[in-house]
Coordinates of C-alpha atoms in Angstrom, one line a residue:
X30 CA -28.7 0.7 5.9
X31 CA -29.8 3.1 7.6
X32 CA -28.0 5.3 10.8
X33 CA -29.8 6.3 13.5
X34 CA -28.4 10.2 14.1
X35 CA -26.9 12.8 11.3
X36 CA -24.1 13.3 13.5
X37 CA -23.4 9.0 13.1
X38 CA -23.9 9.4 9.4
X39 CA -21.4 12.6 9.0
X40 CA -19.0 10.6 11.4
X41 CA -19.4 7.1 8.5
X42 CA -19.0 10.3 5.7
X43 CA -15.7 11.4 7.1
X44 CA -14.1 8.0 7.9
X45 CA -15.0 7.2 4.4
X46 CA -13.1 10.5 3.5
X47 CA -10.0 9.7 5.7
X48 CA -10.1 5.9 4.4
X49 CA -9.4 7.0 0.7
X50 CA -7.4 9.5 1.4
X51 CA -5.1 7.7 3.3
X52 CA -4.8 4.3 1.9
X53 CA -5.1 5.3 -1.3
X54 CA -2.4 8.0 -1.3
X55 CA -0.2 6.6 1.0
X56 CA 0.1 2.9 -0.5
X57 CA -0.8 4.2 -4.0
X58 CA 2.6 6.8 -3.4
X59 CA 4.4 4.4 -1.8
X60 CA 4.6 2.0 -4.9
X61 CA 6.3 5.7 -6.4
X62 CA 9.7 3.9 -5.0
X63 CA 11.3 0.5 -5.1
X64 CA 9.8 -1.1 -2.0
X65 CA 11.4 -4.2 -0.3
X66 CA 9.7 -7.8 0.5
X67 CA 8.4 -8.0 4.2
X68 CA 9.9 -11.2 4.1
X69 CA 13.8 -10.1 4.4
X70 CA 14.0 -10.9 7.9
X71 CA 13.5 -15.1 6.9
X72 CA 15.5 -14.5 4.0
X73 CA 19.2 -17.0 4.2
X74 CA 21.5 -14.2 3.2
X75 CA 24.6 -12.8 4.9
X76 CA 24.6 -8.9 5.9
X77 CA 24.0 -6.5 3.5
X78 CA 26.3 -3.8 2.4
X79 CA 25.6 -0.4 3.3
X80 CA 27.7 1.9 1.3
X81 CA 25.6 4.1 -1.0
X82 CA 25.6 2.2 -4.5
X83 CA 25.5 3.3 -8.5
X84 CA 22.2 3.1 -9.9
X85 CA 22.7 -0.2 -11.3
X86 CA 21.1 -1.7 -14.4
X87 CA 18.0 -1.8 -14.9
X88 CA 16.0 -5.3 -13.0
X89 CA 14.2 -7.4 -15.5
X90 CA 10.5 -7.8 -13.6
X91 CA 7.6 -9.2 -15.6
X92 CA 4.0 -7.3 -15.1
X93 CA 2.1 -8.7 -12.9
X94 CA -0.7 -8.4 -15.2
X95 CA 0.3 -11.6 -16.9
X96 CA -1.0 -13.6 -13.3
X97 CA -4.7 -14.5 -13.4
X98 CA -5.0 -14.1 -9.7
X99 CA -2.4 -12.7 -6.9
X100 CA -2.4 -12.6 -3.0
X101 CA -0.2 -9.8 -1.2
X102 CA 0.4 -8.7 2.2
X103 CA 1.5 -4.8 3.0
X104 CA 2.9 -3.9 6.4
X105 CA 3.1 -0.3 7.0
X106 CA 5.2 1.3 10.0
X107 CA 5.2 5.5 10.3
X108 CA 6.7 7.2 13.3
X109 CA 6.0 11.0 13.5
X110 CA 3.7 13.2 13.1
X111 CA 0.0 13.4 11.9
X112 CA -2.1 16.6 11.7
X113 CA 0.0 17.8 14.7
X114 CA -0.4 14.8 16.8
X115 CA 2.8 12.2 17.3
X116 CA 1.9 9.3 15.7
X117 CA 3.8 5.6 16.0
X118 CA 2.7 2.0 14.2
X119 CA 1.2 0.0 12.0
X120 CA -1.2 -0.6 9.4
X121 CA -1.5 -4.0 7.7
X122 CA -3.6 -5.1 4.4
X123 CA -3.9 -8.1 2.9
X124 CA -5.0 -7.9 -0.6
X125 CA -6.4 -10.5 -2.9
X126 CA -7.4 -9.7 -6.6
X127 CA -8.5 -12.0 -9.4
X128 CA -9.7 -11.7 -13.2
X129 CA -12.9 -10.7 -13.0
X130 CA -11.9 -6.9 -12.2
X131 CA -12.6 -7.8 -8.7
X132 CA -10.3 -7.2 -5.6
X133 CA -10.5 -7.3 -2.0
X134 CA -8.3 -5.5 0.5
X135 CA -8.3 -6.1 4.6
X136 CA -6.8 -3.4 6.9
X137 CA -6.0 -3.9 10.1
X138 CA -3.8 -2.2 12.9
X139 CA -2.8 -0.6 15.8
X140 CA -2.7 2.3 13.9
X141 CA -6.1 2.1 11.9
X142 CA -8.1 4.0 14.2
X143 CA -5.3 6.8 15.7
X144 CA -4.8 7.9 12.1
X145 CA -8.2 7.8 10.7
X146 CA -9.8 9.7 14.1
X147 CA -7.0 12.3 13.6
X148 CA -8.0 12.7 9.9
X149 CA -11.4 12.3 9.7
X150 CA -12.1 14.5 13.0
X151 CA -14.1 14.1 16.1
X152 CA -17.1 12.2 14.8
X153 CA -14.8 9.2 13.5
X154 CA -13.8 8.5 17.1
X155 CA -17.0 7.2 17.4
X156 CA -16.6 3.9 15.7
X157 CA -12.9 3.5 16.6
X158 CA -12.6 0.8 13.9
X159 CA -10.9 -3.0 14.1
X160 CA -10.7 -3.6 10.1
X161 CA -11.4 -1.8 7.1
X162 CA -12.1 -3.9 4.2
X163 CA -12.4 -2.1 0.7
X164 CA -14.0 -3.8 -2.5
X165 CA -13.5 -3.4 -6.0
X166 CA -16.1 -4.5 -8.1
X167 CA -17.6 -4.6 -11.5
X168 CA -20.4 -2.0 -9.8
X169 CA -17.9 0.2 -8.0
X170 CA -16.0 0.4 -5.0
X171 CA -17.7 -0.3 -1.6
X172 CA -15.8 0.4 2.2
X173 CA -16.9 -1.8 5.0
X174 CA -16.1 -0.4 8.1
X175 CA -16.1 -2.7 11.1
X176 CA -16.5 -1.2 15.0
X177 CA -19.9 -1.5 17.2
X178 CA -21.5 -2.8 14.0
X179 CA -20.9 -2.6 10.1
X180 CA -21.3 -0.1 7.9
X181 CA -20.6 -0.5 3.9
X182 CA -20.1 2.8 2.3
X183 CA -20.3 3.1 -1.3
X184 CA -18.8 6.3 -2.6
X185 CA -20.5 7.8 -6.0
X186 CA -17.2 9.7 -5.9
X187 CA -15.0 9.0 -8.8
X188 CA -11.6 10.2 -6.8
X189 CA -12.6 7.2 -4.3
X190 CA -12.5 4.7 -6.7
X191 CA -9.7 6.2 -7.7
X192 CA -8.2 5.9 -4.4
X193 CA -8.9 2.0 -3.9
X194 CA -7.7 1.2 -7.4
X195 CA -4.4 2.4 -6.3
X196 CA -4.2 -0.1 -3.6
X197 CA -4.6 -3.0 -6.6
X198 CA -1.0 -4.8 -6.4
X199 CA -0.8 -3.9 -10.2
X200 CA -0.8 -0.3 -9.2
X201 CA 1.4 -0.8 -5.9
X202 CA 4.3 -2.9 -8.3
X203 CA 3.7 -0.5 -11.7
X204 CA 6.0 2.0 -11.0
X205 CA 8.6 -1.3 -10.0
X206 CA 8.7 -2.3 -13.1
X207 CA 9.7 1.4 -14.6
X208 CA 13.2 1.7 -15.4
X209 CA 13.4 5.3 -13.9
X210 CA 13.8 4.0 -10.5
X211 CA 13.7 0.1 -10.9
X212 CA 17.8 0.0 -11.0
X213 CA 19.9 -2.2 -9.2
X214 CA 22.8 -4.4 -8.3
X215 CA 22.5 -7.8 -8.1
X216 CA 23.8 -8.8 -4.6
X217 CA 23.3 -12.9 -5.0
X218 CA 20.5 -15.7 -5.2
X219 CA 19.1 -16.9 -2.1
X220 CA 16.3 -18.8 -0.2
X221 CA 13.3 -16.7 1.1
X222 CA 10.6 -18.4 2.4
X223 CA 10.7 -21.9 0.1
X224 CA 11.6 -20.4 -2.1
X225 CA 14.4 -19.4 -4.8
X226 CA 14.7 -15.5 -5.4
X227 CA 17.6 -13.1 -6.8
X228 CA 18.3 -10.4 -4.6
X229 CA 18.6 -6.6 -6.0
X230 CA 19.5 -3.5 -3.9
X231 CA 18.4 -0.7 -5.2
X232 CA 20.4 2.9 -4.1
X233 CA 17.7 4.9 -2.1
X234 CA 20.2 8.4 -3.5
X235 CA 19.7 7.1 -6.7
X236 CA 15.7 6.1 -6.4
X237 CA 15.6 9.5 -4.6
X238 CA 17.2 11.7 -7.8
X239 CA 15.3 9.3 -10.1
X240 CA 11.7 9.9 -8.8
X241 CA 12.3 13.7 -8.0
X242 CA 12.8 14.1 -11.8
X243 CA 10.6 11.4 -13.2
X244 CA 8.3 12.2 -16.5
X245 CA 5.4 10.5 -14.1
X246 CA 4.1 13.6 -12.5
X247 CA 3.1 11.0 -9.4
X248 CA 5.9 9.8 -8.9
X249 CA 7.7 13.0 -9.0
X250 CA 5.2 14.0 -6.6
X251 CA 6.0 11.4 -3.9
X252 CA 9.6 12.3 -4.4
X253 CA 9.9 16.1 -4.1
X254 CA 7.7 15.0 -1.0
X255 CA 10.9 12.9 0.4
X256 CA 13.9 13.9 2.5
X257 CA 15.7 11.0 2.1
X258 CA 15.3 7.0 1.1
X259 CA 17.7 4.0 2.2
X260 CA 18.4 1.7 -0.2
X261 CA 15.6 -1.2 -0.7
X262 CA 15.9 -5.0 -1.1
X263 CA 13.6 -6.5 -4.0
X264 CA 13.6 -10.0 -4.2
X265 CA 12.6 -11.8 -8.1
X266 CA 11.2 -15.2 -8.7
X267 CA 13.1 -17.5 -11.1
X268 CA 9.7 -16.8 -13.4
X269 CA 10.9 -12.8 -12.9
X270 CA 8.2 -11.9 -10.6
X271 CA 8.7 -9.6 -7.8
X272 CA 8.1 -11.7 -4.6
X273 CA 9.0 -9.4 -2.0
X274 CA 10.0 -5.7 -1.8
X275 CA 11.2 -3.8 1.4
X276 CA 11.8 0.2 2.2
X277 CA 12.5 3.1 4.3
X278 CA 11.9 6.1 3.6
X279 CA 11.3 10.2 5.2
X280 CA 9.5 13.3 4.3
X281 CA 5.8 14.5 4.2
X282 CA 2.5 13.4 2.8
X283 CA 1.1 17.1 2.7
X284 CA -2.6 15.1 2.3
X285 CA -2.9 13.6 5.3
X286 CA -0.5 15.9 7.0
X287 CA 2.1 13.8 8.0
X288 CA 5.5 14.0 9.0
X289 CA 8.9 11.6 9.6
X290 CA 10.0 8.2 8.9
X291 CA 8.0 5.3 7.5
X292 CA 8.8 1.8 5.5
X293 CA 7.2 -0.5 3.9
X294 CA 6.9 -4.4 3.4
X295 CA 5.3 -6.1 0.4
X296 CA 5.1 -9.6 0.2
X297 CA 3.6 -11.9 -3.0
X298 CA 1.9 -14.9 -0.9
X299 CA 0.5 -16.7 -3.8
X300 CA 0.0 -16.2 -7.5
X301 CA -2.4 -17.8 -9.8
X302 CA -4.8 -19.5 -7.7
X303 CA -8.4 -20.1 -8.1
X304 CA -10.1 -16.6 -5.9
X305 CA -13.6 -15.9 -5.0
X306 CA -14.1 -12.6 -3.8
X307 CA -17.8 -11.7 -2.5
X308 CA -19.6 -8.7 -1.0
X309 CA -20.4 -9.2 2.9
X310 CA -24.1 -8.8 3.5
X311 CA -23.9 -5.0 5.0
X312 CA -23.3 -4.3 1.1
X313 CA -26.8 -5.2 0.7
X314 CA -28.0 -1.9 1.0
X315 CA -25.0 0.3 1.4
X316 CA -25.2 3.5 2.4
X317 CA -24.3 6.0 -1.1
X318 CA -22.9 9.9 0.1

C-alpha cells in the first residue's frame, strides 16, 4: 500500500512507534504484578477484607503454555497524566492465540486515539483511530490501523516484535506464576461467571517490596516505577488455571510519560478451542519502515 503524502506516511511511522511503545510496555509491565480478573464484579462472594495482609504462600498456577489455544480480554483504565496532558479512560484488547505461533490482538477505546495522538505527535491525529489490531505471525508482526481507511504496518524492527510478543497472554500471566510476587491468602471458593474458582488476595505492600527487589530486572523495573499497589484478587480454575486477575496500582511509566493511577482487568474467556487466526487483506502489501 501505498500513501498518498510523506507527511501521511511519517504520521502511519509514528502511530506505529506510539502503538509498540505503549501496548507493549504498558500491558507487557503490567503482567510485572499480580493482576486481578475483570470479572470480580459478577463474582458471588461477600466483601473483601481490606487490611494489608502477609505475603501468603505461594498460589499453585499451571503455565499456560500447557493450553493449545486461549482467549483473553484486557481492560485498561488510567487517570492522570500523559506527556503533560490529563488523561482519563480506557483501552480494551481482546486477544486470541493458538499453536501455530500465531496470535491476534484487538484494541479498542475511548482512550486509543487521546493516548496515541499525544505520543506519537501531531501527524497521528490525522487518523484518529477506532481499533488497532496487532498480528503475530510465523513471518513477523504486522499493525493494522483502522480510521479513514486501513493501513497494515509491518515493522522490520526487532524491538516491535518485541513489543507485541509481550502482549501474548503467556507473557501477560508469566511473571503470575513466579513465586516472587505470586503469594497469597486464600480467601474462599466461589462462583464467577459459571464457573468454580478459588479466590487469592494477594498484598499489593508485599507485591510492591517483592517486585522492587526481584532478580527479573523487568519486573524490578515496573516496580521502582510504582508508588503504591492495592492488593489484587486472582481467581484459579479447579484445573489451576488463572481465570481472572484484577489490580490497581500508581506511579510512572517514564516511556510513555505517564503519571497517576491505573488498574487492570484480565479475564480467560475460553481455553483450548479450535482458533483460526488470518491476516486482513490491507496485509497484502503492508507498508515495511
Amino acid at each position: 500500500m501505498k500513501l498518498n503524502s510523506r507527511y501521511g506516511r511519517a504520521g502511519v511511522l509514528s502511530l506505529l512507534f506510539a502503538l509498540t511503545l505503549l501496548f507493549g510496555y504498558l500491558l507487557g509491565a503490567t503482567t510485572s504484578r499480580p493482576l486481578a480478573l475483570a470479572a470480580q464484579a459478577s463474582a458471588t462472594s461477600t466483601p473483601l477484607p481490606t487490611a494489608t495482609l502477609a505475603p501468603g504462600d505461594p498460589i499453585p498456577l499451571k503455565p499456560l503454555t500447557d493450553l493449545t489455544s486461549l482467549q483473553a480480554a484486557v481492560q485498561l483504565n488510567v487517570n492522570g497524566e500523559v506527556n503533560g496532558q490529563r488523561t482519563q479512560g480506557a483501552l480494551n484488547a481482546d486477544i486470541v492465540t493458538n499453536l501455530n505461533d500465531q496470535s491476534k490482538i484487538t484494541v479498542t477505546g475511548p482512550l486509543l486515539g487521546d493516548i496515541v495522538a499525544q505520543v506519537g505527535g501531531a501527524a497521528v491525529s490525522l487518523f484518529k483511530p477506532s481499533q488497532v489490531e496487532i498480528y503475530k505471525m510465523p513471518t513477523g508482526a504486522y499493525i493494522v490501523v483502522k480510521s479513514f481507511l486501513d493501513v497494515c504496518v509491518k515493522p522490520n524492527d526487532p524491538q516491535a516484535t518485541a513489543a507485541t510478543d509481550n502482549l501474548s497472554p503467556q507473557a501477560l500471566l508469566t511473571m503470575l506464576t513466579s513465586p516472587e510476587v505470586a503469594r497469597g491468602k486464600l480467601v474462599g471458593e466461589e462462583t464467577l461467571n459459571g464457573v468454580k474458582v478459588k479466590h487469592y488476595i494477594v498484598s499489593g505492600p508485599a507485591f510492591l517490596a517483592a517486585a522492587q527487589n526481584s532478580r527479573d530486572p523487568n519486573l524490578k523495573k515496573f516496580g521502582s516505577a510504582l508508588w503504591s499497589a492495592d492488593d489484587a484478587h486472582v481467581y484459579v480454575s479447579a484445573e489451576g488455571y488463572p481465570v481472572a486477575f484484577q489490580g490497581s496500582y500508581s506511579g510512572e511509566f517514564e516511556p510513555l510519560k505517564f503519571k497517576g493511577d491505573f488498574d487492570v482487568r484480565i479475564d480467560l474467556t475460553d481455553v483450548n478451542q479450535p482458533v483460526q487466526i488470518a491476516l486482513p487483506r490491507s496485509c497484502n502489501n503492508p507498508i515495511t519502515p
